mmCIF file of N, CA and C in Angstrom:
data_model
loop_
_atom_site.group_PDB
_atom_site.id
_atom_site.type_symbol
_atom_site.label_atom_id
_atom_site.label_comp_id
_atom_site.label_asym_id
_atom_site.label_seq_id
_atom_site.Cartn_x
_atom_site.Cartn_y
_atom_site.Cartn_z
ATOM 1 N N MET G 672 240.327 -51.132 -96.894
ATOM 2 C CA MET G 672 240.282 -52.569 -96.696
ATOM 3 C C MET G 672 241.697 -53.099 -96.532
ATOM 4 N N THR G 673 241.945 -53.797 -95.462
ATOM 5 C CA THR G 673 243.267 -54.371 -95.272
ATOM 6 C C THR G 673 243.380 -55.656 -96.080
ATOM 7 N N GLU G 674 244.595 -56.126 -96.181
ATOM 8 C CA GLU G 674 244.846 -57.280 -97.033
ATOM 9 C C GLU G 674 244.138 -58.537 -96.545
ATOM 10 N N LYS G 675 244.005 -58.741 -95.249
ATOM 11 C CA LYS G 675 243.392 -59.951 -94.718
ATOM 12 C C LYS G 675 241.872 -59.933 -94.811
ATOM 13 N N GLU G 676 241.278 -58.834 -95.249
ATOM 14 C CA GLU G 676 239.831 -58.762 -95.359
ATOM 15 C C GLU G 676 239.328 -59.210 -96.723
ATOM 16 N N ILE G 677 240.207 -59.574 -97.629
ATOM 17 C CA ILE G 677 239.798 -59.973 -98.969
ATOM 18 C C ILE G 677 239.437 -61.453 -98.959
ATOM 19 N N GLU G 678 238.270 -61.766 -99.495
ATOM 20 C CA GLU G 678 237.784 -63.148 -99.531
ATOM 21 C C GLU G 678 238.347 -63.871 -100.745
ATOM 22 N N CYS G 679 238.820 -65.082 -100.520
ATOM 23 C CA CYS G 679 239.341 -65.909 -101.602
ATOM 24 C C CYS G 679 238.169 -66.436 -102.429
ATOM 25 N N PRO G 680 238.210 -66.272 -103.750
ATOM 26 C CA PRO G 680 237.113 -66.779 -104.577
ATOM 27 C C PRO G 680 237.105 -68.294 -104.692
ATOM 28 N N LYS G 681 238.190 -68.944 -104.311
ATOM 29 C CA LYS G 681 238.275 -70.394 -104.435
ATOM 30 C C LYS G 681 237.841 -71.109 -103.161
ATOM 31 N N CYS G 682 238.412 -70.747 -102.017
ATOM 32 C CA CYS G 682 238.097 -71.450 -100.764
ATOM 33 C C CYS G 682 237.124 -70.685 -99.872
ATOM 34 N N LYS G 683 236.778 -69.468 -100.242
ATOM 35 C CA LYS G 683 235.792 -68.633 -99.535
ATOM 36 C C LYS G 683 236.245 -68.180 -98.148
ATOM 37 N N LYS G 684 237.536 -68.249 -97.857
ATOM 38 C CA LYS G 684 238.046 -67.763 -96.578
ATOM 39 C C LYS G 684 238.664 -66.382 -96.789
ATOM 40 N N ARG G 685 238.686 -65.588 -95.770
ATOM 41 C CA ARG G 685 239.269 -64.255 -95.852
ATOM 42 C C ARG G 685 240.773 -64.356 -95.600
ATOM 43 N N SER G 686 241.478 -64.895 -96.581
ATOM 44 C CA SER G 686 242.902 -65.161 -96.403
ATOM 45 C C SER G 686 243.738 -64.740 -97.608
ATOM 46 N N VAL G 687 243.222 -63.835 -98.429
ATOM 47 C CA VAL G 687 243.960 -63.377 -99.606
ATOM 48 C C VAL G 687 244.809 -62.177 -99.206
ATOM 49 N N PHE G 688 246.080 -62.214 -99.575
ATOM 50 C CA PHE G 688 246.932 -61.067 -99.337
ATOM 51 C C PHE G 688 247.435 -60.534 -100.669
ATOM 52 N N VAL G 689 247.807 -59.292 -100.671
ATOM 53 C CA VAL G 689 248.231 -58.593 -101.878
ATOM 54 C C VAL G 689 249.736 -58.427 -101.840
ATOM 55 N N GLU G 690 250.367 -58.775 -102.961
ATOM 56 C CA GLU G 690 251.816 -58.633 -103.065
ATOM 57 C C GLU G 690 252.122 -57.753 -104.263
ATOM 58 N N HIS G 691 253.067 -56.846 -104.098
ATOM 59 C CA HIS G 691 253.482 -55.939 -105.175
ATOM 60 C C HIS G 691 254.930 -56.276 -105.551
ATOM 61 N N PRO G 692 255.139 -57.195 -106.509
ATOM 62 C CA PRO G 692 256.511 -57.570 -106.854
ATOM 63 C C PRO G 692 257.292 -56.444 -107.527
ATOM 64 N N ASP G 693 256.588 -55.587 -108.257
ATOM 65 C CA ASP G 693 257.201 -54.402 -108.839
ATOM 66 C C ASP G 693 256.121 -53.338 -109.004
ATOM 67 N N GLU G 694 256.459 -52.227 -109.602
ATOM 68 C CA GLU G 694 255.492 -51.129 -109.690
ATOM 69 C C GLU G 694 254.441 -51.332 -110.774
ATOM 70 N N TYR G 695 254.563 -52.358 -111.594
ATOM 71 C CA TYR G 695 253.626 -52.578 -112.693
ATOM 72 C C TYR G 695 252.677 -53.750 -112.466
ATOM 73 N N GLU G 696 252.915 -54.518 -111.431
ATOM 74 C CA GLU G 696 252.190 -55.775 -111.249
ATOM 75 C C GLU G 696 251.689 -55.918 -109.814
ATOM 76 N N VAL G 697 250.554 -56.613 -109.661
ATOM 77 C CA VAL G 697 249.994 -56.931 -108.350
ATOM 78 C C VAL G 697 249.609 -58.398 -108.353
ATOM 79 N N TRP G 698 249.967 -59.100 -107.295
ATOM 80 C CA TRP G 698 249.620 -60.517 -107.155
ATOM 81 C C TRP G 698 248.679 -60.678 -105.985
ATOM 82 N N LEU G 699 247.625 -61.458 -106.192
ATOM 83 C CA LEU G 699 246.710 -61.836 -105.116
ATOM 84 C C LEU G 699 246.975 -63.301 -104.810
ATOM 85 N N LYS G 700 247.287 -63.611 -103.566
ATOM 86 C CA LYS G 700 247.597 -64.983 -103.160
ATOM 87 C C LYS G 700 246.792 -65.336 -101.931
ATOM 88 N N CYS G 701 246.328 -66.587 -101.878
ATOM 89 C CA CYS G 701 245.598 -67.081 -100.716
ATOM 90 C C CYS G 701 246.547 -67.920 -99.864
ATOM 91 N N THR G 702 246.483 -67.716 -98.559
ATOM 92 C CA THR G 702 247.334 -68.492 -97.660
ATOM 93 C C THR G 702 246.730 -69.849 -97.332
ATOM 94 N N GLU G 703 245.448 -70.059 -97.642
ATOM 95 C CA GLU G 703 244.762 -71.312 -97.310
ATOM 96 C C GLU G 703 244.743 -72.313 -98.466
ATOM 97 N N CYS G 704 244.664 -71.833 -99.703
ATOM 98 C CA CYS G 704 244.596 -72.737 -100.860
ATOM 99 C C CYS G 704 245.616 -72.277 -101.904
ATOM 100 N N ASP G 705 245.541 -72.822 -103.105
ATOM 101 C CA ASP G 705 246.517 -72.500 -104.139
ATOM 102 C C ASP G 705 246.062 -71.371 -105.063
ATOM 103 N N TYR G 706 245.137 -70.528 -104.607
ATOM 104 C CA TYR G 706 244.651 -69.416 -105.427
ATOM 105 C C TYR G 706 245.766 -68.407 -105.663
ATOM 106 N N PHE G 707 245.920 -68.028 -106.925
ATOM 107 C CA PHE G 707 246.872 -66.996 -107.327
ATOM 108 C C PHE G 707 246.276 -66.257 -108.503
ATOM 109 N N GLN G 708 246.361 -64.945 -108.457
ATOM 110 C CA GLN G 708 245.900 -64.148 -109.587
ATOM 111 C C GLN G 708 246.809 -62.941 -109.720
ATOM 112 N N GLY G 709 247.304 -62.758 -110.906
ATOM 113 C CA GLY G 709 248.133 -61.600 -111.189
ATOM 114 C C GLY G 709 247.353 -60.598 -112.018
ATOM 115 N N MET G 710 247.643 -59.334 -111.810
ATOM 116 C CA MET G 710 246.992 -58.283 -112.600
ATOM 117 C C MET G 710 247.917 -57.082 -112.649
ATOM 118 N N SER G 711 247.611 -56.193 -113.560
ATOM 119 C CA SER G 711 248.422 -54.989 -113.672
ATOM 120 C C SER G 711 248.116 -54.056 -112.505
ATOM 121 N N ALA G 712 249.050 -53.201 -112.213
ATOM 122 C CA ALA G 712 248.853 -52.237 -111.134
ATOM 123 C C ALA G 712 247.707 -51.286 -111.472
ATOM 124 N N ASP G 713 247.515 -50.981 -112.741
ATOM 125 C CA ASP G 713 246.394 -50.118 -113.145
ATOM 126 C C ASP G 713 245.057 -50.787 -112.870
ATOM 127 N N ASP G 714 244.944 -52.096 -113.193
ATOM 128 C CA ASP G 714 243.703 -52.827 -112.906
ATOM 129 C C ASP G 714 243.442 -52.864 -111.404
ATOM 130 N N TRP G 715 244.477 -53.121 -110.616
ATOM 131 C CA TRP G 715 244.313 -53.162 -109.168
ATOM 132 C C TRP G 715 243.893 -51.795 -108.629
ATOM 133 N N HIS G 716 244.487 -50.738 -109.173
ATOM 134 C CA HIS G 716 244.141 -49.392 -108.726
ATOM 135 C C HIS G 716 242.665 -49.080 -108.998
ATOM 136 N N ARG G 717 242.136 -49.609 -110.114
ATOM 137 C CA ARG G 717 240.723 -49.373 -110.462
ATOM 138 C C ARG G 717 239.765 -50.087 -109.515
ATOM 139 N N ILE G 718 240.135 -51.278 -109.022
ATOM 140 C CA ILE G 718 239.165 -52.056 -108.243
ATOM 141 C C ILE G 718 239.402 -52.065 -106.743
ATOM 142 N N HIS G 719 240.602 -51.764 -106.256
ATOM 143 C CA HIS G 719 240.902 -52.019 -104.841
ATOM 144 C C HIS G 719 240.164 -51.123 -103.861
ATOM 145 N N ASN G 720 239.670 -49.970 -104.261
ATOM 146 C CA ASN G 720 238.933 -49.109 -103.341
ATOM 147 C C ASN G 720 237.422 -49.217 -103.501
ATOM 148 N N SER G 721 236.970 -50.123 -104.341
ATOM 149 C CA SER G 721 235.530 -50.256 -104.557
ATOM 150 C C SER G 721 234.892 -51.011 -103.386
ATOM 151 N N PRO G 722 233.624 -50.734 -103.098
ATOM 152 C CA PRO G 722 232.972 -51.401 -101.964
ATOM 153 C C PRO G 722 232.720 -52.891 -102.204
ATOM 154 N N ASN G 723 232.675 -53.323 -103.442
ATOM 155 C CA ASN G 723 232.414 -54.732 -103.743
ATOM 156 C C ASN G 723 233.652 -55.388 -104.358
ATOM 157 N N LEU G 724 234.783 -55.233 -103.688
ATOM 158 C CA LEU G 724 236.051 -55.789 -104.159
ATOM 159 C C LEU G 724 235.998 -57.308 -104.243
ATOM 160 N N ASP G 725 235.403 -57.964 -103.231
ATOM 161 C CA ASP G 725 235.312 -59.424 -103.235
ATOM 162 C C ASP G 725 234.552 -59.929 -104.459
ATOM 163 N N ASP G 726 233.454 -59.266 -104.811
ATOM 164 C CA ASP G 726 232.665 -59.667 -105.982
ATOM 165 C C ASP G 726 233.457 -59.502 -107.267
ATOM 166 N N LYS G 727 234.196 -58.418 -107.384
ATOM 167 C CA LYS G 727 234.988 -58.183 -108.597
ATOM 168 C C LYS G 727 236.095 -59.217 -108.735
ATOM 169 N N ILE G 728 236.744 -59.549 -107.632
ATOM 170 C CA ILE G 728 237.800 -60.564 -107.679
ATOM 171 C C ILE G 728 237.201 -61.923 -108.017
ATOM 172 N N ARG G 729 236.042 -62.256 -107.430
ATOM 173 C CA ARG G 729 235.385 -63.526 -107.736
ATOM 174 C C ARG G 729 234.992 -63.597 -109.211
ATOM 175 N N LYS G 730 234.477 -62.502 -109.769
ATOM 176 C CA LYS G 730 234.097 -62.487 -111.192
ATOM 177 C C LYS G 730 235.312 -62.639 -112.089
ATOM 178 N N MET G 731 236.424 -62.011 -111.709
ATOM 179 C CA MET G 731 237.651 -62.171 -112.492
ATOM 180 C C MET G 731 238.125 -63.625 -112.451
ATOM 181 N N TYR G 732 238.026 -64.250 -111.282
ATOM 182 C CA TYR G 732 238.434 -65.649 -111.129
ATOM 183 C C TYR G 732 237.536 -66.556 -111.977
ATOM 184 N N GLU G 733 236.218 -66.340 -111.913
ATOM 185 C CA GLU G 733 235.278 -67.154 -112.679
ATOM 186 C C GLU G 733 235.476 -66.964 -114.175
ATOM 187 N N LYS G 734 235.779 -65.746 -114.588
ATOM 188 C CA LYS G 734 236.014 -65.485 -116.007
ATOM 189 C C LYS G 734 237.277 -66.190 -116.486
ATOM 190 N N GLU G 735 238.311 -66.154 -115.655
ATOM 191 C CA GLU G 735 239.580 -66.776 -116.021
ATOM 192 C C GLU G 735 239.508 -68.302 -116.025
ATOM 193 N N HIS G 736 238.791 -68.878 -115.051
ATOM 194 C CA HIS G 736 238.736 -70.330 -114.899
ATOM 195 C C HIS G 736 237.473 -70.956 -115.479
ATOM 196 N N GLY G 737 236.514 -70.150 -115.875
ATOM 197 C CA GLY G 737 235.299 -70.670 -116.493
ATOM 198 C C GLY G 737 234.430 -71.463 -115.545
ATOM 199 N N VAL G 738 234.373 -71.074 -114.292
ATOM 200 C CA VAL G 738 233.545 -71.775 -113.318
ATOM 201 C C VAL G 738 232.589 -70.804 -112.667
ATOM 202 N N SER G 739 231.524 -71.363 -112.154
ATOM 203 C CA SER G 739 230.569 -70.582 -111.376
ATOM 204 C C SER G 739 230.552 -71.143 -109.975
ATOM 205 N N GLN G 740 230.985 -70.376 -109.016
ATOM 206 C CA GLN G 740 231.103 -70.850 -107.648
ATOM 207 C C GLN G 740 229.765 -70.985 -106.959
ATOM 208 N N GLY G 741 228.761 -70.272 -107.407
ATOM 209 C CA GLY G 741 227.512 -70.237 -106.687
ATOM 210 C C GLY G 741 226.778 -71.552 -106.662
ATOM 211 N N ALA G 742 226.758 -72.318 -107.734
ATOM 212 C CA ALA G 742 225.923 -73.503 -107.831
ATOM 213 C C ALA G 742 226.592 -74.756 -107.294
ATOM 214 N N GLY G 743 227.810 -75.044 -107.734
ATOM 215 C CA GLY G 743 228.364 -76.352 -107.483
ATOM 216 C C GLY G 743 229.143 -76.530 -106.205
ATOM 217 N N GLY G 744 229.851 -75.535 -105.756
ATOM 218 C CA GLY G 744 230.715 -75.715 -104.611
ATOM 219 C C GLY G 744 231.998 -76.396 -105.038
ATOM 220 N N SER G 745 232.641 -77.088 -104.118
ATOM 221 C CA SER G 745 233.878 -77.759 -104.454
ATOM 222 C C SER G 745 233.740 -79.256 -104.235
ATOM 223 N N CYS G 746 234.580 -79.995 -104.932
ATOM 224 C CA CYS G 746 234.569 -81.451 -104.849
ATOM 225 C C CYS G 746 235.049 -81.887 -103.471
ATOM 226 N N ARG G 747 234.410 -82.899 -102.908
ATOM 227 C CA ARG G 747 234.762 -83.363 -101.571
ATOM 228 C C ARG G 747 236.042 -84.187 -101.565
ATOM 229 N N THR G 748 236.491 -84.686 -102.722
ATOM 230 C CA THR G 748 237.698 -85.505 -102.750
ATOM 231 C C THR G 748 238.921 -84.723 -103.202
ATOM 232 N N CYS G 749 238.822 -84.001 -104.309
ATOM 233 C CA CYS G 749 239.999 -83.293 -104.820
ATOM 234 C C CYS G 749 239.989 -81.807 -104.482
ATOM 235 N N GLY G 750 238.837 -81.255 -104.086
ATOM 236 C CA GLY G 750 238.761 -79.854 -103.711
ATOM 237 C C GLY G 750 238.612 -78.891 -104.864
ATOM 238 N N SER G 751 238.592 -79.388 -106.099
ATOM 239 C CA SER G 751 238.435 -78.480 -107.233
ATOM 240 C C SER G 751 237.032 -77.909 -107.253
ATOM 241 N N SER G 752 236.921 -76.733 -107.783
ATOM 242 C CA SER G 752 235.617 -76.070 -107.848
ATOM 243 C C SER G 752 235.153 -76.042 -109.297
ATOM 244 N N SER G 753 234.830 -77.206 -109.811
ATOM 245 C CA SER G 753 234.456 -77.306 -111.217
ATOM 246 C C SER G 753 233.047 -76.837 -111.480
ATOM 247 N N GLY G 754 232.193 -76.785 -110.465
ATOM 248 C CA GLY G 754 230.830 -76.318 -110.649
ATOM 249 C C GLY G 754 229.946 -77.295 -111.396
ATOM 250 N N GLU G 755 230.352 -78.561 -111.516
ATOM 251 C CA GLU G 755 229.585 -79.540 -112.269
ATOM 252 C C GLU G 755 228.470 -80.184 -111.449
ATOM 253 N N GLY G 756 228.416 -79.944 -110.177
ATOM 254 C CA GLY G 756 227.424 -80.612 -109.340
ATOM 255 C C GLY G 756 227.975 -81.920 -108.852
ATOM 256 N N GLY G 757 227.698 -82.984 -109.575
ATOM 257 C CA GLY G 757 228.262 -84.269 -109.225
ATOM 258 C C GLY G 757 227.378 -85.069 -108.306
ATOM 259 N N PHE G 758 227.902 -86.192 -107.838
ATOM 260 C CA PHE G 758 227.194 -87.141 -107.007
ATOM 261 C C PHE G 758 227.759 -87.054 -105.602
ATOM 262 N N PHE G 759 226.945 -86.728 -104.599
ATOM 263 C CA PHE G 759 227.368 -86.550 -103.206
ATOM 264 C C PHE G 759 228.486 -85.511 -103.073
ATOM 265 N N GLY G 760 228.476 -84.475 -103.902
ATOM 266 C CA GLY G 760 229.489 -83.426 -103.822
ATOM 267 C C GLY G 760 230.828 -83.824 -104.388
ATOM 268 N N ILE G 761 230.863 -84.847 -105.235
ATOM 269 C CA ILE G 761 232.102 -85.317 -105.850
ATOM 270 C C ILE G 761 232.029 -85.017 -107.339
ATOM 271 N N CYS G 762 233.069 -84.414 -107.895
ATOM 272 C CA CYS G 762 233.076 -84.060 -109.314
ATOM 273 C C CYS G 762 233.096 -85.325 -110.175
ATOM 274 N N SER G 763 232.748 -85.160 -111.433
ATOM 275 C CA SER G 763 232.636 -86.324 -112.319
ATOM 276 C C SER G 763 233.983 -87.014 -112.534
ATOM 277 N N LYS G 764 235.078 -86.260 -112.581
ATOM 278 C CA LYS G 764 236.400 -86.883 -112.747
ATOM 279 C C LYS G 764 236.709 -87.808 -111.576
ATOM 280 N N CYS G 765 236.430 -87.338 -110.366
ATOM 281 C CA CYS G 765 236.691 -88.164 -109.186
ATOM 282 C C CYS G 765 235.730 -89.346 -109.116
ATOM 283 N N CYS G 766 234.476 -89.170 -109.560
ATOM 284 C CA CYS G 766 233.525 -90.288 -109.600
ATOM 285 C C CYS G 766 234.051 -91.406 -110.488
ATOM 286 N N TYR G 767 234.574 -91.039 -111.660
ATOM 287 C CA TYR G 767 235.119 -92.047 -112.558
ATOM 288 C C TYR G 767 236.313 -92.760 -111.933
ATOM 289 N N LYS G 768 237.173 -92.001 -111.279
ATOM 290 C CA LYS G 768 238.346 -92.610 -110.635
ATOM 291 C C LYS G 768 237.926 -93.563 -109.523
ATOM 292 N N ILE G 769 236.946 -93.162 -108.724
ATOM 293 C CA ILE G 769 236.459 -94.018 -107.638
ATOM 294 C C ILE G 769 235.816 -95.281 -108.205
ATOM 295 N N LEU G 770 235.041 -95.142 -109.265
ATOM 296 C CA LEU G 770 234.414 -96.310 -109.879
ATOM 297 C C LEU G 770 235.440 -97.279 -110.441
ATOM 298 N N ILE G 771 236.508 -96.774 -111.028
ATOM 299 C CA ILE G 771 237.570 -97.639 -111.552
ATOM 300 C C ILE G 771 238.249 -98.389 -110.405
ATOM 301 N N ILE G 772 238.519 -97.703 -109.299
ATOM 302 C CA ILE G 772 239.150 -98.359 -108.153
ATOM 303 C C ILE G 772 238.237 -99.446 -107.579
ATOM 304 N N VAL G 773 236.943 -99.144 -107.454
ATOM 305 C CA VAL G 773 235.985 -100.135 -106.945
ATOM 306 C C VAL G 773 235.925 -101.339 -107.893
ATOM 307 N N PHE G 774 235.916 -101.071 -109.183
ATOM 308 C CA PHE G 774 235.879 -102.149 -110.174
ATOM 309 C C PHE G 774 237.114 -103.041 -110.056
ATOM 310 N N ILE G 775 238.288 -102.443 -109.901
ATOM 311 C CA ILE G 775 239.523 -103.219 -109.758
ATOM 312 C C ILE G 775 239.489 -104.050 -108.473
ATOM 313 N N ILE G 776 239.004 -103.460 -107.389
ATOM 314 C CA ILE G 776 238.900 -104.204 -106.125
ATOM 315 C C ILE G 776 237.937 -105.377 -106.273
ATOM 316 N N MET G 777 236.845 -105.195 -106.994
ATOM 317 C CA MET G 777 235.899 -106.290 -107.215
ATOM 318 C C MET G 777 236.528 -107.406 -108.044
ATOM 319 N N ILE G 778 237.312 -107.056 -109.041
ATOM 320 C CA ILE G 778 237.978 -108.072 -109.874
ATOM 321 C C ILE G 778 238.980 -108.854 -109.036
ATOM 322 N N ILE G 779 239.774 -108.157 -108.249
ATOM 323 C CA ILE G 779 240.767 -108.838 -107.407
ATOM 324 C C ILE G 779 240.065 -109.721 -106.367
ATOM 325 N N GLY G 780 238.982 -109.215 -105.768
ATOM 326 C CA GLY G 780 238.241 -110.006 -104.780
ATOM 327 C C GLY G 780 237.625 -111.253 -105.390
ATOM 328 N N SER G 781 237.068 -111.136 -106.601
ATOM 329 C CA SER G 781 236.469 -112.312 -107.236
ATOM 330 C C SER G 781 237.550 -113.320 -107.634
ATOM 331 N N TYR G 782 238.716 -112.845 -108.045
ATOM 332 C CA TYR G 782 239.824 -113.745 -108.384
ATOM 333 C C TYR G 782 240.301 -114.489 -107.134
ATOM 334 N N MET G 783 240.380 -113.782 -106.009
ATOM 335 C CA MET G 783 240.821 -114.415 -104.767
ATOM 336 C C MET G 783 239.772 -115.449 -104.312
ATOM 337 N N ALA G 784 238.489 -115.159 -104.456
ATOM 338 C CA ALA G 784 237.448 -116.114 -104.090
ATOM 339 C C ALA G 784 237.505 -117.330 -104.993
ATOM 340 N N TRP G 785 237.754 -117.123 -106.274
ATOM 341 C CA TRP G 785 237.849 -118.216 -107.233
ATOM 342 C C TRP G 785 239.051 -119.102 -106.897
ATOM 343 N N MET G 786 240.185 -118.484 -106.538
ATOM 344 C CA MET G 786 241.384 -119.255 -106.193
ATOM 345 C C MET G 786 241.169 -120.025 -104.886
ATOM 346 N N ALA G 787 240.372 -119.500 -103.971
ATOM 347 C CA ALA G 787 240.117 -120.178 -102.700
ATOM 348 C C ALA G 787 239.284 -121.421 -102.908
ATOM 349 N N LEU G 788 238.419 -121.417 -103.933
ATOM 350 C CA LEU G 788 237.574 -122.575 -104.205
ATOM 351 C C LEU G 788 238.326 -123.704 -104.900
ATOM 352 N N LEU G 789 239.441 -123.412 -105.508
ATOM 353 C CA LEU G 789 240.201 -124.464 -106.202
ATOM 354 C C LEU G 789 241.032 -125.240 -105.298
#
């Protein structure tokens, strides 16, 4: 398997490349998103020739980040893959932020309407 054939567990694109900074360490980096995973050279040696390398890397990512990619997908606003589901594909953190912004806009709009009537 060449380096460009590895699927990124975060963005699901085949854009992960392998970097060997020294003889004891291996870094997996995605060129499309901010995915980074470091592991020992022994761990990499155990998994890199297996037929289900993408699944093993995805499981390591899910174990490290505590997310399940299968159900939730990624947030449409921030791109995080929290796996929470959400409303219209937006995570709960972004929903709260959007609601606060809408609330502030409503307050400013009502104040401007009130000032126009005076």
